[in-house]
């Protein structure tokens, strides 16, 4: 995976003349298409204090509205930190989307010091996420924060 190139492509998408929803969807598609171990990529956006599913690419999920503290997404929002879970079966506070998902990376998006959304990645591989994945997704979230 070429993180620098992917980040540049994300910046290119953000500059396009298109609505925010279209841009976020394109970012999801770029990441899912180009990184082999990304099987579901989606944004949750904070609305009325809850995480509401926004643009995503991958199988539909029943978890379209998640409270802070619930599941991995909710914990990341509540603790305001990245969650890298290499084996979801070891996580008690987890909302399963599909039995195929083995691991998950959730990065909060901050605006003026507050969590306004998240980028969530599910993988069908166990322990696929490295520091490089975490850095890339955190960098992308910083860029996306400008939109929200
Ligand atoms: N697994 C997440 C729920 C969202 S889905 O992965 C798309 C969680 O535990 O919060």
CSV table of N, CA and C and ligand atoms in Angstrom, one decimal:
chain,number,residue,atom,x,y,z
A,1,UNK,N,0.8,-1.2,0.0
A,1,UNK,CA,0.0,0.0,0.0
A,1,UNK,C,0.9,1.2,0.0
A,2,UNK,N,0.5,2.2,-0.9
A,2,UNK,CA,1.3,3.4,-1.0
A,2,UNK,C,0.6,4.5,-0.3
A,3,UNK,N,0.9,4.7,1.0
A,3,UNK,CA,0.1,5.7,1.8
A,3,UNK,C,0.2,7.1,1.3
A,4,UNK,N,1.4,7.5,0.8
A,4,UNK,CA,1.5,8.9,0.4
A,4,UNK,C,0.7,9.1,-0.8
A,5,UNK,N,0.6,8.2,-1.8
A,5,UNK,CA,-0.1,8.4,-3.0
A,5,UNK,C,-1.6,8.4,-2.6
A,6,UNK,N,-2.1,7.5,-1.7
A,6,UNK,CA,-3.5,7.4,-1.4
A,6,UNK,C,-3.9,8.8,-0.7
A,7,UNK,N,-3.0,9.3,0.1
A,7,UNK,CA,-3.4,10.6,0.8
A,7,UNK,C,-3.5,11.7,-0.2
A,8,UNK,N,-2.6,11.7,-1.2
A,8,UNK,CA,-2.7,12.7,-2.3
A,8,UNK,C,-4.0,12.6,-3.1
A,9,UNK,N,-4.3,11.3,-3.3
A,9,UNK,CA,-5.6,11.1,-4.1
A,9,UNK,C,-6.8,11.5,-3.3
A,10,UNK,N,-6.7,11.3,-2.0
A,10,UNK,CA,-7.8,11.8,-1.1
A,10,UNK,C,-7.9,13.3,-1.2
A,11,UNK,N,-6.8,14.0,-1.1
A,11,UNK,CA,-6.8,15.5,-1.2
A,11,UNK,C,-7.4,15.9,-2.6
A,12,UNK,N,-7.1,15.1,-3.6
A,12,UNK,CA,-7.6,15.4,-5.0
A,12,UNK,C,-9.2,15.3,-5.0
A,13,UNK,N,-9.7,14.3,-4.3
A,13,UNK,CA,-11.1,14.1,-4.2
A,13,UNK,C,-11.8,15.2,-3.5
A,14,UNK,N,-11.1,15.7,-2.4
A,14,UNK,CA,-11.7,16.7,-1.6
A,14,UNK,C,-11.8,18.1,-2.3
A,15,UNK,N,-10.9,18.2,-3.3
A,15,UNK,CA,-10.9,19.5,-4.1
A,15,UNK,C,-12.0,19.5,-5.2
A,16,UNK,N,-12.6,18.3,-5.5
A,16,UNK,CA,-13.5,18.2,-6.6
A,16,UNK,C,-14.7,19.0,-6.4
A,17,UNK,N,-15.4,19.4,-7.5
A,17,UNK,CA,-16.6,20.2,-7.5
A,17,UNK,C,-17.8,19.2,-7.4
A,18,UNK,N,-18.1,18.8,-6.1
A,18,UNK,CA,-19.0,17.8,-5.9
A,18,UNK,C,-19.5,17.9,-4.4
A,19,UNK,N,-20.7,17.4,-4.1
A,19,UNK,CA,-21.2,17.6,-2.7
A,19,UNK,C,-20.4,16.7,-1.8
A,20,UNK,N,-20.5,17.0,-0.5
A,20,UNK,CA,-19.7,16.3,0.5
A,20,UNK,C,-20.0,14.8,0.5
A,21,UNK,N,-21.2,14.4,0.3
A,21,UNK,CA,-21.6,13.0,0.4
A,21,UNK,C,-20.9,12.3,-0.8
A,22,UNK,N,-20.8,12.9,-1.9
A,22,UNK,CA,-20.1,12.3,-3.1
A,22,UNK,C,-18.6,12.1,-2.8
A,23,UNK,N,-18.0,13.1,-2.2
A,23,UNK,CA,-16.6,13.1,-1.9
A,23,UNK,C,-16.3,12.0,-0.9
A,24,UNK,N,-17.1,11.9,0.2
A,24,UNK,CA,-16.9,10.9,1.2
A,24,UNK,C,-17.0,9.5,0.6
A,25,UNK,N,-18.0,9.3,-0.3
A,25,UNK,CA,-18.2,8.0,-0.9
A,25,UNK,C,-17.0,7.6,-1.8
A,26,UNK,N,-16.5,8.6,-2.5
A,26,UNK,CA,-15.3,8.4,-3.4
A,26,UNK,C,-14.1,8.0,-2.5
A,27,UNK,N,-14.0,8.6,-1.4
A,27,UNK,CA,-12.8,8.2,-0.5
A,27,UNK,C,-13.0,6.8,0.0
A,28,UNK,N,-14.2,6.4,0.4
A,28,UNK,CA,-14.5,5.0,0.8
A,28,UNK,C,-14.1,4.1,-0.3
A,29,UNK,N,-14.5,4.4,-1.5
A,29,UNK,CA,-14.3,3.5,-2.7
A,29,UNK,C,-12.8,3.4,-3.0
A,30,UNK,N,-12.1,4.5,-3.0
A,30,UNK,CA,-10.7,4.5,-3.2
A,30,UNK,C,-10.0,3.6,-2.2
A,31,UNK,N,-10.3,3.7,-1.0
A,31,UNK,CA,-9.6,2.9,0.0
A,31,UNK,C,-9.9,1.4,-0.1
A,32,UNK,N,-11.2,1.1,-0.3
A,32,UNK,CA,-11.6,-0.3,-0.4
A,32,UNK,C,-11.0,-0.9,-1.7
A,33,UNK,N,-11.0,-0.2,-2.8
A,33,UNK,CA,-10.5,-0.7,-4.0
A,33,UNK,C,-8.9,-0.9,-3.9
A,34,UNK,N,-8.2,-0.1,-3.2
A,34,UNK,CA,-6.8,-0.1,-3.3
A,34,UNK,C,-6.1,-0.8,-2.2
A,35,UNK,N,-6.8,-1.0,-1.1
A,35,UNK,CA,-6.1,-1.7,0.0
A,35,UNK,C,-6.8,-3.0,0.2
A,36,UNK,N,-6.0,-4.1,0.0
A,36,UNK,CA,-6.5,-5.4,-0.1
A,36,UNK,C,-7.2,-5.8,1.2
A,37,UNK,N,-6.7,-5.4,2.3
A,37,UNK,CA,-7.3,-5.9,3.6
A,37,UNK,C,-8.4,-4.9,4.1
A,38,UNK,N,-8.9,-4.0,3.3
A,38,UNK,CA,-10.0,-3.2,3.6
A,38,UNK,C,-11.3,-3.7,3.0
A,39,UNK,N,-12.2,-4.3,3.7
A,39,UNK,CA,-13.3,-5.0,3.1
A,39,UNK,C,-14.6,-4.2,3.3
A,40,UNK,N,-14.6,-3.3,4.2
A,40,UNK,CA,-15.8,-2.4,4.4
A,40,UNK,C,-15.2,-1.1,4.9
A,41,UNK,N,-15.6,0.0,4.2
A,41,UNK,CA,-15.0,1.3,4.6
A,41,UNK,C,-16.2,2.3,4.6
A,42,UNK,N,-16.3,3.0,5.8
A,42,UNK,CA,-17.5,3.9,5.9
A,42,UNK,C,-17.3,5.0,6.9
A,43,UNK,N,-18.0,6.0,6.7
A,43,UNK,CA,-18.0,7.2,7.6
A,43,UNK,C,-19.3,7.1,8.5
A,44,UNK,N,-19.1,7.4,9.8
A,44,UNK,CA,-20.2,7.7,10.7
A,44,UNK,C,-20.1,9.2,11.0
A,45,UNK,N,-21.2,9.9,11.0
A,45,UNK,CA,-21.2,11.3,11.3
A,45,UNK,C,-22.0,11.6,12.6
A,46,UNK,N,-21.5,12.5,13.4
A,46,UNK,CA,-22.2,12.7,14.7
A,46,UNK,C,-23.4,13.6,14.4
A,47,UNK,N,-24.6,13.1,14.8
A,47,UNK,CA,-25.8,13.9,14.7
A,47,UNK,C,-26.6,13.7,16.0
A,48,UNK,N,-26.9,14.8,16.6
A,48,UNK,CA,-27.6,14.8,17.9
A,48,UNK,C,-27.0,13.9,18.8
A,49,UNK,N,-25.7,13.9,18.9
A,49,UNK,CA,-24.9,13.2,19.9
A,49,UNK,C,-24.8,11.7,19.6
A,50,UNK,N,-25.2,11.2,18.4
A,50,UNK,CA,-25.1,9.8,18.1
A,50,UNK,C,-24.3,9.7,16.8
A,51,UNK,N,-23.8,8.5,16.6
A,51,UNK,CA,-23.0,8.2,15.3
A,51,UNK,C,-24.0,7.6,14.3
A,52,UNK,N,-24.2,8.4,13.2
A,52,UNK,CA,-25.1,8.0,12.2
A,52,UNK,C,-24.4,7.6,10.9
A,53,UNK,N,-24.7,6.5,10.4
A,53,UNK,CA,-24.0,6.0,9.2
A,53,UNK,C,-24.1,7.0,8.1
A,54,UNK,N,-23.0,7.3,7.5
A,54,UNK,CA,-22.9,8.2,6.3
A,54,UNK,C,-22.5,7.3,5.1
A,55,UNK,N,-21.8,7.9,4.1
A,55,UNK,CA,-21.4,7.2,3.0
A,55,UNK,C,-20.4,6.0,3.4
A,56,UNK,N,-20.7,4.9,2.7
A,56,UNK,CA,-19.8,3.7,2.9
A,56,UNK,C,-19.8,2.8,1.7
A,57,UNK,N,-18.8,1.9,1.6
A,57,UNK,CA,-18.7,1.0,0.6
A,57,UNK,C,-18.5,-0.4,1.2
A,58,UNK,N,-19.3,-1.4,0.8
A,58,UNK,CA,-19.2,-2.7,1.4
A,58,UNK,C,-20.6,-3.2,1.7
A,59,UNK,N,-20.7,-4.3,2.4
A,59,UNK,CA,-22.0,-4.9,2.7
A,59,UNK,C,-22.9,-3.9,3.5
A,60,UNK,N,-24.2,-3.9,3.3
A,60,UNK,CA,-25.0,-3.0,4.1
A,60,UNK,C,-24.9,-3.5,5.6
A,61,UNK,N,-25.1,-2.6,6.5
A,61,UNK,CA,-25.0,-3.0,7.9
A,61,UNK,C,-26.2,-2.5,8.7
A,62,UNK,N,-26.6,-3.3,9.7
A,62,UNK,CA,-27.8,-2.9,10.5
A,62,UNK,C,-27.4,-1.8,11.5
A,63,UNK,N,-26.1,-1.6,11.7
A,63,UNK,CA,-25.7,-0.6,12.7
A,63,UNK,C,-25.6,0.8,12.0
A,64,UNK,N,-26.7,1.4,11.9
A,64,UNK,CA,-26.8,2.7,11.2
A,64,UNK,C,-26.9,3.9,12.2
A,65,UNK,N,-27.0,3.6,13.5
A,65,UNK,CA,-27.2,4.7,14.5
A,65,UNK,C,-26.6,4.1,15.8
A,66,UNK,N,-25.4,4.6,16.2
A,66,UNK,CA,-24.7,4.0,17.3
A,66,UNK,C,-24.5,5.1,18.4
A,67,UNK,N,-24.8,4.7,19.6
A,67,UNK,CA,-24.6,5.7,20.7
A,67,UNK,C,-23.1,5.7,21.1
A,68,UNK,N,-22.7,6.8,21.7
A,68,UNK,CA,-21.3,6.9,22.2
A,68,UNK,C,-21.1,5.8,23.3
A,69,UNK,N,-20.0,5.1,23.2
A,69,UNK,CA,-19.8,4.1,24.2
A,69,UNK,C,-20.2,2.7,23.7
A,70,UNK,N,-21.0,2.6,22.7
A,70,UNK,CA,-21.5,1.3,22.2
A,70,UNK,C,-20.6,0.8,21.0
A,71,UNK,N,-20.2,-0.4,21.2
A,71,UNK,CA,-19.4,-1.0,20.2
A,71,UNK,C,-18.0,-0.4,20.0
A,72,UNK,N,-17.3,-0.8,19.1
A,72,UNK,CA,-15.9,-0.2,18.9
A,72,UNK,C,-16.1,1.2,18.4
A,73,UNK,N,-17.0,1.5,17.5
A,73,UNK,CA,-17.2,2.8,17.0
A,73,UNK,C,-17.6,3.8,18.1
A,74,UNK,N,-18.5,3.4,19.0
A,74,UNK,CA,-18.9,4.2,20.1
A,74,UNK,C,-17.9,4.4,21.1
A,75,UNK,N,-17.0,3.4,21.3
A,75,UNK,CA,-15.9,3.6,22.3
A,75,UNK,C,-14.9,4.6,21.8
A,76,UNK,N,-14.6,4.5,20.5
A,76,UNK,CA,-13.6,5.4,19.9
A,76,UNK,C,-14.1,6.8,20.0
A,77,UNK,N,-15.4,7.0,19.8
A,77,UNK,CA,-16.0,8.4,19.9
A,77,UNK,C,-15.9,8.9,21.3
A,78,UNK,N,-16.3,8.0,22.2
A,78,UNK,CA,-16.4,8.3,23.6
A,78,UNK,C,-15.0,8.7,24.2
A,79,UNK,N,-14.0,7.8,23.9
A,79,UNK,CA,-12.7,8.0,24.4
A,79,UNK,C,-11.8,9.0,23.6
A,80,UNK,N,-12.4,9.4,22.4
A,80,UNK,CA,-11.7,10.3,21.5
A,80,UNK,C,-10.3,9.8,21.1
A,81,UNK,N,-10.3,8.5,20.8
A,81,UNK,CA,-9.0,7.9,20.3
A,81,UNK,C,-9.3,6.8,19.3
A,82,UNK,N,-8.2,6.6,18.5
A,82,UNK,CA,-8.2,5.5,17.5
A,82,UNK,C,-8.4,4.2,18.2
A,83,UNK,N,-9.2,3.3,17.7
A,83,UNK,CA,-9.3,1.9,18.2
A,83,UNK,C,-8.8,1.0,17.1
A,84,UNK,N,-7.8,0.2,17.4
A,84,UNK,CA,-7.3,-0.8,16.4
A,84,UNK,C,-7.6,-2.2,17.1
A,85,UNK,N,-8.5,-2.9,16.5
A,85,UNK,CA,-8.9,-4.2,17.1
A,85,UNK,C,-8.5,-5.3,16.1
A,86,UNK,N,-7.5,-6.0,16.5
A,86,UNK,CA,-6.9,-7.0,15.5
A,86,UNK,C,-7.7,-8.3,15.5
A,87,UNK,N,-8.5,-8.5,16.5
A,87,UNK,CA,-9.3,-9.8,16.6
A,87,UNK,C,-10.6,-9.4,17.3
A,88,UNK,N,-11.6,-9.2,16.5
A,88,UNK,CA,-12.9,-8.7,17.1
A,88,UNK,C,-13.5,-9.7,18.1
A,89,UNK,N,-13.2,-11.0,18.0
A,89,UNK,CA,-13.7,-12.0,18.9
A,89,UNK,C,-13.3,-11.8,20.3
A,90,UNK,N,-12.2,-11.1,20.5
A,90,UNK,CA,-11.6,-10.8,21.8
A,90,UNK,C,-12.2,-9.5,22.4
A,91,UNK,N,-13.1,-8.9,21.7
A,91,UNK,CA,-13.6,-7.6,22.2
A,91,UNK,C,-15.1,-7.8,22.6
A,92,UNK,N,-15.4,-7.5,23.9
A,92,UNK,CA,-16.7,-7.7,24.5
A,92,UNK,C,-17.7,-6.7,23.9
A,93,UNK,N,-17.2,-5.5,23.9
A,93,UNK,CA,-18.1,-4.4,23.5
A,93,UNK,C,-17.9,-4.2,22.0
A,94,UNK,N,-18.6,-5.0,21.2
A,94,UNK,CA,-18.5,-5.1,19.8
A,94,UNK,C,-19.8,-5.3,19.1
A,95,UNK,N,-20.1,-4.5,18.1
A,95,UNK,CA,-21.4,-4.7,17.3
A,95,UNK,C,-21.0,-5.4,16.0
A,96,UNK,N,-21.4,-6.6,15.8
A,96,UNK,CA,-21.0,-7.4,14.7
A,96,UNK,C,-21.9,-7.0,13.4
A,97,UNK,N,-21.2,-6.8,12.3
A,97,UNK,CA,-21.9,-6.5,11.1
A,97,UNK,C,-22.0,-7.7,10.2
A,98,UNK,N,-21.0,-8.6,10.3
A,98,UNK,CA,-20.9,-9.8,9.5
A,98,UNK,C,-20.0,-10.8,10.1
A,99,UNK,N,-20.3,-12.1,10.0
A,99,UNK,CA,-19.4,-13.1,10.6
A,99,UNK,C,-18.0,-13.1,9.9
A,100,UNK,N,-18.0,-12.5,8.7
A,100,UNK,CA,-16.7,-12.5,8.0
A,100,UNK,C,-15.7,-11.5,8.6
A,101,UNK,N,-16.2,-10.5,9.3
A,101,UNK,CA,-15.3,-9.5,9.8
A,101,UNK,C,-14.4,-10.0,10.9
A,102,UNK,N,-13.1,-9.9,10.8
A,102,UNK,CA,-12.2,-10.4,11.8
A,102,UNK,C,-11.5,-9.3,12.6
A,103,UNK,N,-11.5,-8.1,12.0
A,103,UNK,CA,-10.7,-7.0,12.7
A,103,UNK,C,-11.3,-5.6,12.2
A,104,UNK,N,-10.9,-4.6,13.0
A,104,UNK,CA,-11.6,-3.3,12.7
A,104,UNK,C,-10.6,-2.2,13.2
A,105,UNK,N,-10.7,-1.1,12.4
A,105,UNK,CA,-9.9,0.1,12.7
A,105,UNK,C,-10.8,1.3,12.7
A,106,UNK,N,-10.9,2.0,13.8
A,106,UNK,CA,-11.9,3.2,13.8
A,106,UNK,C,-11.1,4.4,14.3
A,107,UNK,N,-11.2,5.4,13.4
A,107,UNK,CA,-10.4,6.7,13.7
A,107,UNK,C,-11.4,7.8,13.8
A,108,UNK,N,-11.4,8.5,15.0
A,108,UNK,CA,-12.3,9.7,15.1
A,108,UNK,C,-11.9,10.9,14.2
A,109,UNK,N,-12.9,11.7,13.8
A,109,UNK,CA,-12.6,12.9,13.1
A,109,UNK,C,-12.9,14.0,14.0
A,110,UNK,N,-11.9,14.9,14.2
A,110,UNK,CA,-12.1,16.0,15.2
A,110,UNK,C,-12.2,17.3,14.5
A,111,UNK,N,-13.1,18.2,15.0
A,111,UNK,CA,-13.2,19.5,14.5
A,111,UNK,C,-13.3,20.4,15.8
A,112,UNK,N,-12.5,21.4,15.9
A,112,UNK,CA,-12.4,22.3,17.0
A,112,UNK,C,-12.4,21.5,18.3
A,113,UNK,N,-11.6,20.4,18.3
A,113,UNK,CA,-11.4,19.6,19.5
A,113,UNK,C,-12.6,18.6,19.8
A,114,UNK,N,-13.6,18.6,19.0
A,114,UNK,CA,-14.7,17.7,19.3
A,114,UNK,C,-14.8,16.6,18.2
A,115,UNK,N,-15.3,15.4,18.6
A,115,UNK,CA,-15.5,14.4,17.6
A,115,UNK,C,-16.8,14.7,16.8
A,116,UNK,N,-16.6,14.8,15.5
A,116,UNK,CA,-17.7,15.1,14.6
A,116,UNK,C,-18.0,13.9,13.7
A,117,UNK,N,-17.2,12.9,13.7
A,117,UNK,CA,-17.4,11.8,12.9
A,117,UNK,C,-16.3,10.7,13.1
A,118,UNK,N,-16.4,9.7,12.2
A,118,UNK,CA,-15.3,8.7,12.3
A,118,UNK,C,-15.2,8.0,10.9
A,119,UNK,N,-14.0,7.5,10.7
A,119,UNK,CA,-13.8,6.6,9.5
A,119,UNK,C,-13.6,5.2,10.1
A,120,UNK,N,-14.4,4.3,9.6
A,120,UNK,CA,-14.4,2.9,10.2
A,120,UNK,C,-14.0,1.9,9.1
A,121,UNK,N,-13.1,1.1,9.4
A,121,UNK,CA,-12.7,0.1,8.4
A,121,UNK,C,-12.8,-1.3,9.0
A,122,UNK,N,-13.4,-2.2,8.3
A,122,UNK,CA,-13.5,-3.6,8.7
A,122,UNK,C,-12.7,-4.5,7.7
A,123,UNK,N,-12.1,-5.5,8.3
A,123,UNK,CA,-11.3,-6.4,7.5
A,123,UNK,C,-11.7,-7.8,7.7
A,124,UNK,N,-11.6,-8.6,6.7
A,124,UNK,CA,-11.9,-10.1,6.8
A,124,UNK,C,-10.6,-10.8,7.2
A,125,UNK,N,-9.5,-10.1,7.4
A,125,UNK,CA,-8.3,-10.7,7.8
A,125,UNK,C,-8.1,-10.5,9.3
A,126,UNK,N,-7.4,-11.4,10.0
A,126,UNK,CA,-7.1,-11.2,11.4
A,126,UNK,C,-5.7,-10.5,11.5
A,127,UNK,N,-5.6,-9.5,12.3
A,127,UNK,CA,-4.4,-8.7,12.6
A,127,UNK,C,-3.7,-8.1,11.3
A,128,UNK,N,-4.5,-7.4,10.5
A,128,UNK,CA,-3.9,-6.9,9.2
A,128,UNK,C,-3.4,-5.5,9.4
A,129,UNK,N,-3.9,-4.8,10.5
A,129,UNK,CA,-3.6,-3.3,10.6
A,129,UNK,C,-2.3,-3.0,11.2
A,130,UNK,N,-1.5,-2.2,10.6
A,130,UNK,CA,-0.2,-1.8,11.0
A,130,UNK,C,-0.2,-0.3,11.5
A,131,UNK,N,0.9,0.2,12.0
A,131,UNK,CA,1.0,1.6,12.3
A,131,UNK,C,0.8,2.4,11.0
A,132,UNK,N,1.2,1.9,9.9
A,132,UNK,CA,1.0,2.6,8.6
A,132,UNK,C,-0.4,2.9,8.3
A,133,UNK,N,-1.3,1.8,8.5
A,133,UNK,CA,-2.7,2.0,8.3
A,133,UNK,C,-3.2,3.1,9.2
A,134,UNK,N,-2.8,3.0,10.5
A,134,UNK,CA,-3.4,3.9,11.5
A,134,UNK,C,-3.0,5.4,11.1
A,135,UNK,N,-1.7,5.6,10.7
A,135,UNK,CA,-1.3,6.9,10.3
A,135,UNK,C,-2.0,7.4,9.1
A,136,UNK,N,-2.2,6.5,8.1
A,136,UNK,CA,-2.9,6.9,6.9
A,136,UNK,C,-4.3,7.4,7.2
A,137,UNK,N,-5.0,6.5,7.9
A,137,UNK,CA,-6.4,6.9,8.2
A,137,UNK,C,-6.5,8.1,9.1
A,138,UNK,N,-5.6,8.3,10.0
A,138,UNK,CA,-5.6,9.5,10.8
A,138,UNK,C,-5.3,10.7,9.9
A,139,UNK,N,-4.4,10.6,9.0
A,139,UNK,CA,-4.1,11.7,8.1
A,139,UNK,C,-5.3,12.1,7.2
A,140,UNK,N,-6.0,11.0,6.8
A,140,UNK,CA,-7.2,11.2,5.9
A,140,UNK,C,-8.3,11.9,6.8
A,141,UNK,N,-8.5,11.5,8.0
A,141,UNK,CA,-9.5,12.1,8.9
A,141,UNK,C,-9.2,13.6,9.1
A,142,UNK,N,-7.9,13.9,9.2
A,142,UNK,CA,-7.6,15.3,9.4
A,142,UNK,C,-8.0,16.2,8.2
A,143,UNK,N,-7.8,15.6,7.0
A,143,UNK,CA,-8.2,16.3,5.8
A,143,UNK,C,-9.7,16.4,5.7
A,144,UNK,N,-10.4,15.3,6.0
A,144,UNK,CA,-11.8,15.3,5.9
A,144,UNK,C,-12.5,16.2,6.9
A,145,UNK,N,-11.8,16.5,8.0
A,145,UNK,CA,-12.4,17.3,9.1
A,145,UNK,C,-12.7,18.7,8.5
A,146,UNK,N,-12.0,19.1,7.5
A,146,UNK,CA,-12.2,20.5,6.9
A,146,UNK,C,-13.6,20.5,6.2
A,147,UNK,N,-14.1,19.4,5.8
A,147,UNK,CA,-15.4,19.4,5.1
A,147,UNK,C,-16.6,19.5,6.0
A,148,UNK,N,-16.4,18.9,7.3
A,148,UNK,CA,-17.5,18.7,8.2
A,148,UNK,C,-17.8,20.0,9.0
B,1,LIG,N1,-18.4,-3.1,14.4
B,1,LIG,C1,-18.7,-1.8,14.7
B,1,LIG,C2,-20.1,-1.4,14.2
B,1,LIG,C3,-20.1,-0.8,12.8
B,1,LIG,S1,-19.8,-1.9,11.6
B,1,LIG,O1,-18.4,-2.4,11.7
B,1,LIG,C4,-19.9,-1.2,10.1
B,1,LIG,C5,-18.7,-1.6,16.2
B,1,LIG,O2,-18.4,-2.5,17.0
B,1,LIG,O3,-18.9,-0.5,16.6
